[in-house]
mmCIF file of N, CA and C in Angstrom:
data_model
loop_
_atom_site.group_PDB
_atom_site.id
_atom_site.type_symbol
_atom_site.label_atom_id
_atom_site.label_comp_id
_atom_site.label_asym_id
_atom_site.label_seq_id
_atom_site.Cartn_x
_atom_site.Cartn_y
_atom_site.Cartn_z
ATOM 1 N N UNK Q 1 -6.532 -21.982 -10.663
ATOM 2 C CA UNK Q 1 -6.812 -20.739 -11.367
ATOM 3 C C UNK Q 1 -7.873 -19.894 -10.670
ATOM 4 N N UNK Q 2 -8.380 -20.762 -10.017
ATOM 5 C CA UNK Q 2 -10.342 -19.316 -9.206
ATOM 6 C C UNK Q 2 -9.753 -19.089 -8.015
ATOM 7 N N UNK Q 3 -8.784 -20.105 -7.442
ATOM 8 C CA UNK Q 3 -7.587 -19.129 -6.187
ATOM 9 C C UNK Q 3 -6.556 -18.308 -6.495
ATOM 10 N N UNK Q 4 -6.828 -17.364 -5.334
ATOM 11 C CA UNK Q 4 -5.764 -16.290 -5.200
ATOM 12 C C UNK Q 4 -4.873 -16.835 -4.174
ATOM 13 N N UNK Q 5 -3.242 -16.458 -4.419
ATOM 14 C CA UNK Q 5 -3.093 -16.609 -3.153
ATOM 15 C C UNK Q 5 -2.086 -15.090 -2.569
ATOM 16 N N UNK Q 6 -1.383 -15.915 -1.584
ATOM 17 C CA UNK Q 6 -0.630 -14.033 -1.164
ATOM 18 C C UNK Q 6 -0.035 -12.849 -2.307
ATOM 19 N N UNK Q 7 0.303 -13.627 -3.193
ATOM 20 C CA UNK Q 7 0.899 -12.696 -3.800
ATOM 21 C C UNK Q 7 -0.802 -12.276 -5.069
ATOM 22 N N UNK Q 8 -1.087 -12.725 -5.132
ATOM 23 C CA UNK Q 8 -2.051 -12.332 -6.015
ATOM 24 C C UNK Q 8 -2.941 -10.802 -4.846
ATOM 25 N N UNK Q 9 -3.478 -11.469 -3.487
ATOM 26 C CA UNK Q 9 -3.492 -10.717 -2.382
ATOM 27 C C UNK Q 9 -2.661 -9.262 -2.732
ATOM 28 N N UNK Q 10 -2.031 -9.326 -2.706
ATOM 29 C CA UNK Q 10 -0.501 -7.861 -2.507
ATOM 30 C C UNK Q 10 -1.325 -7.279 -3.576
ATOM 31 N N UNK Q 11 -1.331 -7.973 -4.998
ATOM 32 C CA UNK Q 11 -1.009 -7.424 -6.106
ATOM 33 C C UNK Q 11 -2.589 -6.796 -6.005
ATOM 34 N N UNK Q 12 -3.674 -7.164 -5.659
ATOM 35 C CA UNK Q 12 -5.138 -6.276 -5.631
ATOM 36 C C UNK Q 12 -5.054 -5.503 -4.516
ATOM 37 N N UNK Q 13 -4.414 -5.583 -3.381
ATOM 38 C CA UNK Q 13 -4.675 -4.280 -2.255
ATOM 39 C C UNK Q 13 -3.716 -3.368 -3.223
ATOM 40 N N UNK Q 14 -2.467 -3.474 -4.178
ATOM 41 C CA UNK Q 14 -1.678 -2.563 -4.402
ATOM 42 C C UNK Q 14 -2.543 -1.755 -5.227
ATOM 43 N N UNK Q 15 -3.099 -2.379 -6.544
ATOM 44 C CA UNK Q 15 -4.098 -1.812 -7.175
ATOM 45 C C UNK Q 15 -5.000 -0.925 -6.666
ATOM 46 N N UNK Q 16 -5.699 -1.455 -5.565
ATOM 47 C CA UNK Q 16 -6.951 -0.691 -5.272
ATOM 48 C C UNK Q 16 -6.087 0.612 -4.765
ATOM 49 N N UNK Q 17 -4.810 0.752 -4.051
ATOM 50 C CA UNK Q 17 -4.330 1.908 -3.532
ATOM 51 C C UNK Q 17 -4.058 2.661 -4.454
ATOM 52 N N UNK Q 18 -3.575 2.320 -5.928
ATOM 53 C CA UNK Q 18 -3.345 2.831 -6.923
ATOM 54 C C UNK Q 18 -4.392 3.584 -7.563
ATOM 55 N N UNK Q 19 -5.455 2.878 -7.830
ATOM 56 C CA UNK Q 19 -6.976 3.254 -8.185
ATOM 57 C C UNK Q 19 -7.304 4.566 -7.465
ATOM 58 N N UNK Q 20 -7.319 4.528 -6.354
ATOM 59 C CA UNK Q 20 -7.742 5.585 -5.261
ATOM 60 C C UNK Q 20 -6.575 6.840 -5.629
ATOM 61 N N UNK Q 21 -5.139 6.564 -5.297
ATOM 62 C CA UNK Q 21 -4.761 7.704 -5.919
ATOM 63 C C UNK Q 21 -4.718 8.539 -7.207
ATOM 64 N N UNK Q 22 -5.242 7.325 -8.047
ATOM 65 C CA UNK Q 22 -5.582 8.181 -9.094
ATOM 66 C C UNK Q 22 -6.839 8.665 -9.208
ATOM 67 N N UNK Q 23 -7.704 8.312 -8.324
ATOM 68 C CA UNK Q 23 -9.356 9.152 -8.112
ATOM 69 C C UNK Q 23 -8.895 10.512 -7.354
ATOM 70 N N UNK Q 24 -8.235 10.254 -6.633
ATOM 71 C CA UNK Q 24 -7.856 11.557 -5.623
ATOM 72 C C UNK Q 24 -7.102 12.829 -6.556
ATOM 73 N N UNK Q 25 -6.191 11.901 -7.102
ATOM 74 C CA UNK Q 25 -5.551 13.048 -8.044
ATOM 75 C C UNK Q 25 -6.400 13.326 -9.109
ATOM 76 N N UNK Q 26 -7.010 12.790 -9.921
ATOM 77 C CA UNK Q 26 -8.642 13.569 -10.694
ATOM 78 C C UNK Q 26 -9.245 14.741 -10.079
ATOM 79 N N UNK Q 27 -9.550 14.437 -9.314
ATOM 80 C CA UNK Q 27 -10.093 15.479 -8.410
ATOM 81 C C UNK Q 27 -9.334 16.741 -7.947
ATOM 82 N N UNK Q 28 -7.986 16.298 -7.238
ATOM 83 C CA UNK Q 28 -6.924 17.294 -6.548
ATOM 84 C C UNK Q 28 -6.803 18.111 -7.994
ATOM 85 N N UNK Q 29 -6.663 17.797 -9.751
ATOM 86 C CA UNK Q 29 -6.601 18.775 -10.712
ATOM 87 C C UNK Q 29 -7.546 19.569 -11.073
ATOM 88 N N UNK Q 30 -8.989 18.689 -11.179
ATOM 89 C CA UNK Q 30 -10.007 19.779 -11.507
ATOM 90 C C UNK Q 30 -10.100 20.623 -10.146
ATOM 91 N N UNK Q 31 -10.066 20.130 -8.789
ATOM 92 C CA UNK Q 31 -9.939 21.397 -8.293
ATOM 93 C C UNK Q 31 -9.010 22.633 -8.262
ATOM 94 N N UNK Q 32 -7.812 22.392 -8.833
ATOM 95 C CA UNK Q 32 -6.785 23.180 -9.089
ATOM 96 C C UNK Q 32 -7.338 24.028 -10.357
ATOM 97 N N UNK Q 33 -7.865 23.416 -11.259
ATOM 98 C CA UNK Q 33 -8.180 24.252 -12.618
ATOM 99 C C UNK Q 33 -9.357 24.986 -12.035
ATOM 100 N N UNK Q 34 -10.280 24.574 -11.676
ATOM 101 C CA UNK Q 34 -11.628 25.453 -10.957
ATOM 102 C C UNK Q 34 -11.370 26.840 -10.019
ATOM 103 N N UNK Q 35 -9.578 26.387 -9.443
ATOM 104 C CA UNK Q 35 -9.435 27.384 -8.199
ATOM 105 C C UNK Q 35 -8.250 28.584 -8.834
ATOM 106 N N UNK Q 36 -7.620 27.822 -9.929
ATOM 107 C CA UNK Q 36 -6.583 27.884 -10.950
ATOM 108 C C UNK Q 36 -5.520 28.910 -9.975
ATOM 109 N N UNK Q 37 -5.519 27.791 -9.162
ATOM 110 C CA UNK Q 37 -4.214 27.264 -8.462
ATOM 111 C C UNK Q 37 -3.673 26.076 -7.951
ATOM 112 N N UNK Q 38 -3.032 26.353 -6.956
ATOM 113 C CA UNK Q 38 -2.002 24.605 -6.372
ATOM 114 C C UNK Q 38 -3.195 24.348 -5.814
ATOM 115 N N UNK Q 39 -3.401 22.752 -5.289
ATOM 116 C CA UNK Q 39 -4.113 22.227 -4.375
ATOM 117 C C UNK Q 39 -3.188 21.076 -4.047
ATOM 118 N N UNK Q 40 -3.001 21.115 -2.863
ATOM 119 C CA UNK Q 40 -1.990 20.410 -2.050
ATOM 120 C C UNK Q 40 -2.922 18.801 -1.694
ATOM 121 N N UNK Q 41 -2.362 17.576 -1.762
ATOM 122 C CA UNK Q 41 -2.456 16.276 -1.377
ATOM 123 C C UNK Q 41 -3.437 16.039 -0.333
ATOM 124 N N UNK Q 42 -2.897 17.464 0.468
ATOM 125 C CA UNK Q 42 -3.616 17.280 2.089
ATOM 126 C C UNK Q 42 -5.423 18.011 1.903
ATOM 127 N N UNK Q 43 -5.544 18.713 1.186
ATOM 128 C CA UNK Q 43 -6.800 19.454 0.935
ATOM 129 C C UNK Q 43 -7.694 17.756 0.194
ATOM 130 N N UNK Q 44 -7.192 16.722 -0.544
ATOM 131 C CA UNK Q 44 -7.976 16.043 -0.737
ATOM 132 C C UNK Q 44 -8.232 14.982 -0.470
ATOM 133 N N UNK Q 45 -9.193 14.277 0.162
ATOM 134 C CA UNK Q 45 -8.825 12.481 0.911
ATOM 135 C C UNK Q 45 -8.388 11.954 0.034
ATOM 136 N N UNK Q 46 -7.389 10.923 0.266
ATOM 137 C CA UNK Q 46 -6.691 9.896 -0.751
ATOM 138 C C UNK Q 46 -5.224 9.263 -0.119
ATOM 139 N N UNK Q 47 -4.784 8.423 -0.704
ATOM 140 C CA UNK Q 47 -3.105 7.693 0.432
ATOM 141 C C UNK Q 47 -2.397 9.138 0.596
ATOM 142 N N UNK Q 48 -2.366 9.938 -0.772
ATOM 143 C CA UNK Q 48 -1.183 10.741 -0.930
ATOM 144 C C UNK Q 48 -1.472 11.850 0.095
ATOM 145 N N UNK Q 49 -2.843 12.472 0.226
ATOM 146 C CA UNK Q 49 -3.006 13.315 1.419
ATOM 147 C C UNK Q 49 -2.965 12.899 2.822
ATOM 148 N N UNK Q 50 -3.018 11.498 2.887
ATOM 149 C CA UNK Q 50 -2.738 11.202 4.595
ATOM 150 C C UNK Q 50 -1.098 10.583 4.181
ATOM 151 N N UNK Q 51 -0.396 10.750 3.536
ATOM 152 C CA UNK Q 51 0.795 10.455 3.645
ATOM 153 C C UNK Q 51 1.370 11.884 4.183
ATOM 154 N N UNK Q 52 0.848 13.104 3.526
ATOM 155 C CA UNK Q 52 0.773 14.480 3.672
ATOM 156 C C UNK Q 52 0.962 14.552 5.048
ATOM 157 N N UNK Q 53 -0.108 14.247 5.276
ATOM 158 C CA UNK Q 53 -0.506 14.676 6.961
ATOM 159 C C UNK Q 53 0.433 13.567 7.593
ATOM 160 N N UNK Q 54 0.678 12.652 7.803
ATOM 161 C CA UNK Q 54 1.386 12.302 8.699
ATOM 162 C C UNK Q 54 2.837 12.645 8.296
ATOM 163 N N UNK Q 55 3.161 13.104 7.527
ATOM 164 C CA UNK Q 55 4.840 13.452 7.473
ATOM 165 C C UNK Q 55 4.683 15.115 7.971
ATOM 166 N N UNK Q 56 3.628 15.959 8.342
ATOM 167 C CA UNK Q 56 3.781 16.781 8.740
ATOM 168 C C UNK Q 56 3.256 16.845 10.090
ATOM 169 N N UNK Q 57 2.672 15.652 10.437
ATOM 170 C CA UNK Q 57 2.751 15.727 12.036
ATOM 171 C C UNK Q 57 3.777 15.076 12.535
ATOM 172 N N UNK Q 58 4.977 14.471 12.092
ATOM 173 C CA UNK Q 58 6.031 13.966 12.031
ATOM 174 C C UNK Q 58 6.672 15.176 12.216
ATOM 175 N N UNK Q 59 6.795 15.951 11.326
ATOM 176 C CA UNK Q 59 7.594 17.268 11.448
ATOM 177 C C UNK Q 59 7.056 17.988 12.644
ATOM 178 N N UNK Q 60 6.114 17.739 13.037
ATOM 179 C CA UNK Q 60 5.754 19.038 13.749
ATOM 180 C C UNK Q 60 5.505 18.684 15.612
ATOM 181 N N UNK Q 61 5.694 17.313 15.586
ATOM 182 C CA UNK Q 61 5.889 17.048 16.929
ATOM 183 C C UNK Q 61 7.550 16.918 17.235
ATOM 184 N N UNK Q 62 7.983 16.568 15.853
ATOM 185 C CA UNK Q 62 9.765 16.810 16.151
ATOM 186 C C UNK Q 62 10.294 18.420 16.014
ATOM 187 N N UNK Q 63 9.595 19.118 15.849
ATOM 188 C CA UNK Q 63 9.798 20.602 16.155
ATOM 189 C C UNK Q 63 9.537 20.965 17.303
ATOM 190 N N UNK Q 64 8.113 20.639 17.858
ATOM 191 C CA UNK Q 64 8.027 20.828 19.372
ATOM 192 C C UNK Q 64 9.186 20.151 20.247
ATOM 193 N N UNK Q 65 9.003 18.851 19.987
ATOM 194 C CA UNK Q 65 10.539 17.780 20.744
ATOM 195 C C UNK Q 65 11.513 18.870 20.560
ATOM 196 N N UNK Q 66 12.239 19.632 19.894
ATOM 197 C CA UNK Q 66 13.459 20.354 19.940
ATOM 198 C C UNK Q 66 12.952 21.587 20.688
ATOM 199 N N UNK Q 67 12.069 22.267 20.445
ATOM 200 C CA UNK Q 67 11.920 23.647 21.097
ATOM 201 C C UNK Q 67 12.010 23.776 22.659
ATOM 202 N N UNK Q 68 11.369 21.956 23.196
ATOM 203 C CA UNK Q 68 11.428 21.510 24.641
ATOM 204 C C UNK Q 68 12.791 21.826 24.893
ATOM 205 N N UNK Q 69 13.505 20.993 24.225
ATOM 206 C CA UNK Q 69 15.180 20.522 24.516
ATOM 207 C C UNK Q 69 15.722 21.845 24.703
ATOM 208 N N UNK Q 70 15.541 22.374 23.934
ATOM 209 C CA UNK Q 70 16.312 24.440 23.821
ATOM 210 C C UNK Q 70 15.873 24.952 24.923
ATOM 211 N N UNK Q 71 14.244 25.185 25.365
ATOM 212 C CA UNK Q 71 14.080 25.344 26.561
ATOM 213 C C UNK Q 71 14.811 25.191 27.719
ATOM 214 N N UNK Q 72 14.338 23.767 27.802
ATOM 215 C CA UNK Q 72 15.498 23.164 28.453
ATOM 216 C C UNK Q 72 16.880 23.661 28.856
ATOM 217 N N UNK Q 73 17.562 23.705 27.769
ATOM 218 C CA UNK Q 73 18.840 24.345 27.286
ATOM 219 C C UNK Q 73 18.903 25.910 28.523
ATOM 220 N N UNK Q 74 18.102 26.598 27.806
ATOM 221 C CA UNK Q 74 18.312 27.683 28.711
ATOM 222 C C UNK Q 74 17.816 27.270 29.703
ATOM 223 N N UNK Q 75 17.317 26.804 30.397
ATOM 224 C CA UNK Q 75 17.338 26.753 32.023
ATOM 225 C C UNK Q 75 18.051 26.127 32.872
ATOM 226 N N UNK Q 76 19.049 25.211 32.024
ATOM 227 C CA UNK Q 76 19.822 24.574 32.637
ATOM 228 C C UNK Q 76 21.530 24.639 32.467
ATOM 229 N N UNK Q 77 21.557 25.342 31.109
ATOM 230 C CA UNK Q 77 22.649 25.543 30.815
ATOM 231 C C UNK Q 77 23.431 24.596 30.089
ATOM 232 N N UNK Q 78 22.572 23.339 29.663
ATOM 233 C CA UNK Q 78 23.510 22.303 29.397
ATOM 234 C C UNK Q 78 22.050 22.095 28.217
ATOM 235 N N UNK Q 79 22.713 21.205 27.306
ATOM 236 C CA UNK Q 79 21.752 20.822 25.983
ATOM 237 C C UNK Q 79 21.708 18.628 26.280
ATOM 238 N N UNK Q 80 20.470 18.936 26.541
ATOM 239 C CA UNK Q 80 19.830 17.319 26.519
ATOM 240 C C UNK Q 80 19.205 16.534 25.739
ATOM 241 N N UNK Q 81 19.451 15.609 25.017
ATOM 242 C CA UNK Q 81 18.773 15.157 23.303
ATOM 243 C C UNK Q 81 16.874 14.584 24.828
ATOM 244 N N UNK Q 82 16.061 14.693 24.189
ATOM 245 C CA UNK Q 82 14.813 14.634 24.745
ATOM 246 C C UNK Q 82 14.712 13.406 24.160
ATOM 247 N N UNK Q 83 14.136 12.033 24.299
ATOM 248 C CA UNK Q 83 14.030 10.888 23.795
ATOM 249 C C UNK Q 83 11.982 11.484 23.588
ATOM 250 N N UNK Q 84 11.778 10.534 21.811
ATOM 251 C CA UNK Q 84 10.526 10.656 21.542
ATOM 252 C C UNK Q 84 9.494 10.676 22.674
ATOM 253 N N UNK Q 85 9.657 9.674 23.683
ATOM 254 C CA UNK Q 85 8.421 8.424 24.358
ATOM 255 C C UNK Q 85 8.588 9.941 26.027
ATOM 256 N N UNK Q 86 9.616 10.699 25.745
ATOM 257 C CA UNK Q 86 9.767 11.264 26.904
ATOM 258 C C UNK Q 86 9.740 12.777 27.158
ATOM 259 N N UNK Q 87 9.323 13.040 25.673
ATOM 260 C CA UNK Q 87 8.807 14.494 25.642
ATOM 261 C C UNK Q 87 7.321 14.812 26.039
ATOM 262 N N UNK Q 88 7.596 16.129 26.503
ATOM 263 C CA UNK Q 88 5.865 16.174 27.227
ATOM 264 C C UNK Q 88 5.012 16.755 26.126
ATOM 265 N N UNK Q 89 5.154 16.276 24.478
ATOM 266 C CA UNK Q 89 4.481 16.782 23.639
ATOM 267 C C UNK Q 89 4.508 15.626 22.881
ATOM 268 N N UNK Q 90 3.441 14.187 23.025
ATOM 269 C CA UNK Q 90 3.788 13.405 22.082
ATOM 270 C C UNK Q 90 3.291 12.942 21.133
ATOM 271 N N UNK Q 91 4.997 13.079 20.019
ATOM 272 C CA UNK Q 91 3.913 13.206 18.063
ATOM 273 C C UNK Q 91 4.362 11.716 17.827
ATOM 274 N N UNK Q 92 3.712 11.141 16.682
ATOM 275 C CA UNK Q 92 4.115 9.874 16.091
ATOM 276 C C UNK Q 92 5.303 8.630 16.638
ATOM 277 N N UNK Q 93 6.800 9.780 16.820
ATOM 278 C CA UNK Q 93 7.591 8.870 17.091
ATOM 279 C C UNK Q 93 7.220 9.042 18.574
ATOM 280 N N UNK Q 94 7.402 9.660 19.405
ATOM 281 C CA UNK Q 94 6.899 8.917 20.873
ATOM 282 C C UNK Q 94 5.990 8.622 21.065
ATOM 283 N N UNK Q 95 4.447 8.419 20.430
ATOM 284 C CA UNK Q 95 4.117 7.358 20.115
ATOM 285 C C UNK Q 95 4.649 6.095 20.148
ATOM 286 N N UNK Q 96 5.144 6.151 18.632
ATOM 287 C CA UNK Q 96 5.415 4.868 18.486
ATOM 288 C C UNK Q 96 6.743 4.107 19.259
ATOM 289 N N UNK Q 97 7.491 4.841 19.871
ATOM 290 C CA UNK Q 97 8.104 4.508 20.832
ATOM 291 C C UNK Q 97 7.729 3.938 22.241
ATOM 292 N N UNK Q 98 6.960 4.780 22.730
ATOM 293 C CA UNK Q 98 5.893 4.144 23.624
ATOM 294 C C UNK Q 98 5.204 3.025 23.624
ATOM 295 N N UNK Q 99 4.852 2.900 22.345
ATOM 296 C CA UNK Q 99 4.473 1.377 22.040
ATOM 297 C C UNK Q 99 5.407 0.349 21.548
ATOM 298 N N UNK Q 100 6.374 0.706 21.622
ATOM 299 C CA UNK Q 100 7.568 -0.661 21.699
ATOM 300 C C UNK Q 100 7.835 -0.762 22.449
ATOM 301 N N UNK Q 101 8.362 0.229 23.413
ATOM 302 C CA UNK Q 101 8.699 -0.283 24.551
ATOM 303 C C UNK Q 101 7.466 -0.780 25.749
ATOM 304 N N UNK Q 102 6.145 -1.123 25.472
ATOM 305 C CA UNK Q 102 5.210 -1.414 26.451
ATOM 306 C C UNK Q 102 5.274 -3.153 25.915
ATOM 307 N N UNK Q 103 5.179 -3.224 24.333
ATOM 308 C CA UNK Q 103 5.527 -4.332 23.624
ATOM 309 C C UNK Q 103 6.267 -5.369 24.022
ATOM 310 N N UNK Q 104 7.525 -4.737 24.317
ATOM 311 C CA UNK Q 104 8.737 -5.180 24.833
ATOM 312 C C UNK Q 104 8.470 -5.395 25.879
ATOM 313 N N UNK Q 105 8.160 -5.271 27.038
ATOM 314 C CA UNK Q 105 7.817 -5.267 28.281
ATOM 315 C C UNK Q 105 7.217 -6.646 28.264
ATOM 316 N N UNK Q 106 5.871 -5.927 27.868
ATOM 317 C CA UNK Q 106 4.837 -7.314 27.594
ATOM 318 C C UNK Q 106 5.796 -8.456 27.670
ATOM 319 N N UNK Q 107 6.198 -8.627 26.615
ATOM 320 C CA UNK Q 107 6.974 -10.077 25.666
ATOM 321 C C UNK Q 107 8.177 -10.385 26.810
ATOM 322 N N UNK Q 108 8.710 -9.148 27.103
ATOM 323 C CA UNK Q 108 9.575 -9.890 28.491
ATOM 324 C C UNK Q 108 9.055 -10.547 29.871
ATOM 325 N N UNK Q 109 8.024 -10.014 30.373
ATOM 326 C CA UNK Q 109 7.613 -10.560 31.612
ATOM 327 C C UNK Q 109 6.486 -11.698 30.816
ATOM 328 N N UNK Q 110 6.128 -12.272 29.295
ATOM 329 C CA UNK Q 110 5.260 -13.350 28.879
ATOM 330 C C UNK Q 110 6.936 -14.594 29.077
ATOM 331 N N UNK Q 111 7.610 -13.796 29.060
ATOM 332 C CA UNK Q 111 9.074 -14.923 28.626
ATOM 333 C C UNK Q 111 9.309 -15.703 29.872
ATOM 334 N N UNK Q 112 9.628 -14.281 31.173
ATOM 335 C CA UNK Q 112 10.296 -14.926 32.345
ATOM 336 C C UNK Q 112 9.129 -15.711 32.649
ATOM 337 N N UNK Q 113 8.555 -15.381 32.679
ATOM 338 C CA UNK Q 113 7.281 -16.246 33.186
ATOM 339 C C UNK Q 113 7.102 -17.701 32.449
ATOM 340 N N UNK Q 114 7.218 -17.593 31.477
ATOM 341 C CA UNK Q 114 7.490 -19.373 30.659
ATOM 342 C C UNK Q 114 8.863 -19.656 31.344
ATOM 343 N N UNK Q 115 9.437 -18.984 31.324
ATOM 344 C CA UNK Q 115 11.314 -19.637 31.821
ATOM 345 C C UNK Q 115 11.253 -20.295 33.550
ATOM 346 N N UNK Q 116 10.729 -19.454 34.545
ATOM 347 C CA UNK Q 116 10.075 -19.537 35.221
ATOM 348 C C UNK Q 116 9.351 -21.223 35.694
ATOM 349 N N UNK Q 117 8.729 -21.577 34.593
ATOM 350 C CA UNK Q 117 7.247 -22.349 34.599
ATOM 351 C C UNK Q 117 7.398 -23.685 34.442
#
């Protein structure tokens, strides 16, 4: 009973995230009634405003990624899908593309090298 274990774990980080968004959203209303208007997720720290922000830097490095490609497009005459990890503007997913495939790498030359050994 005085141990926790994983699932008890889950169930207090879920809480505390819960807790926090509801401090954030307290706040995100009285500032709305004070400004008596919208106040957007992203105007206040909390999960829901960095969920904000990263789905709009999501959007907005995959907007640049296409504007490249169109570029592109006109100078070449032909339309090329731009892979995330290989655009010269990189948002989240080439990022995080970049880091799988270095991942991957890694874990392949840790392999041959045991196979190897």
């Amino acid at each position: 009973p005085g141990v926790r274990g994983p699932l008890g774990d889950a169930e207090a980080r879920t809480l505390s995230v819960l807790e926090e968004i509801a401090r954030s959203e307290k706040i995100r209303g009285s500032m709305g009634r004070q400004r008596k208007s919208l106040v957007r997720p992203i105007d206040v720290a909390g999960p829901l405003g960095e969920a904000e922000m990263a789905v709009s830097n999501l959007i907005r490095g995959e907007q640049m990624r296409y504007a490249e490609a169109r570029r592109q497009q006109e100078e070449t005459g032909s339309y090329q899908v731009i892979r995330p990890k290989d655009s010269k503007y990189l948002g989240p997913l080439g990022n995080a593309e970049a880091a799988a495939n270095e991942t991957y790498e890694r874990i392949k030359k840790a392999e041959m090298r045991r196979l190897l050994s």
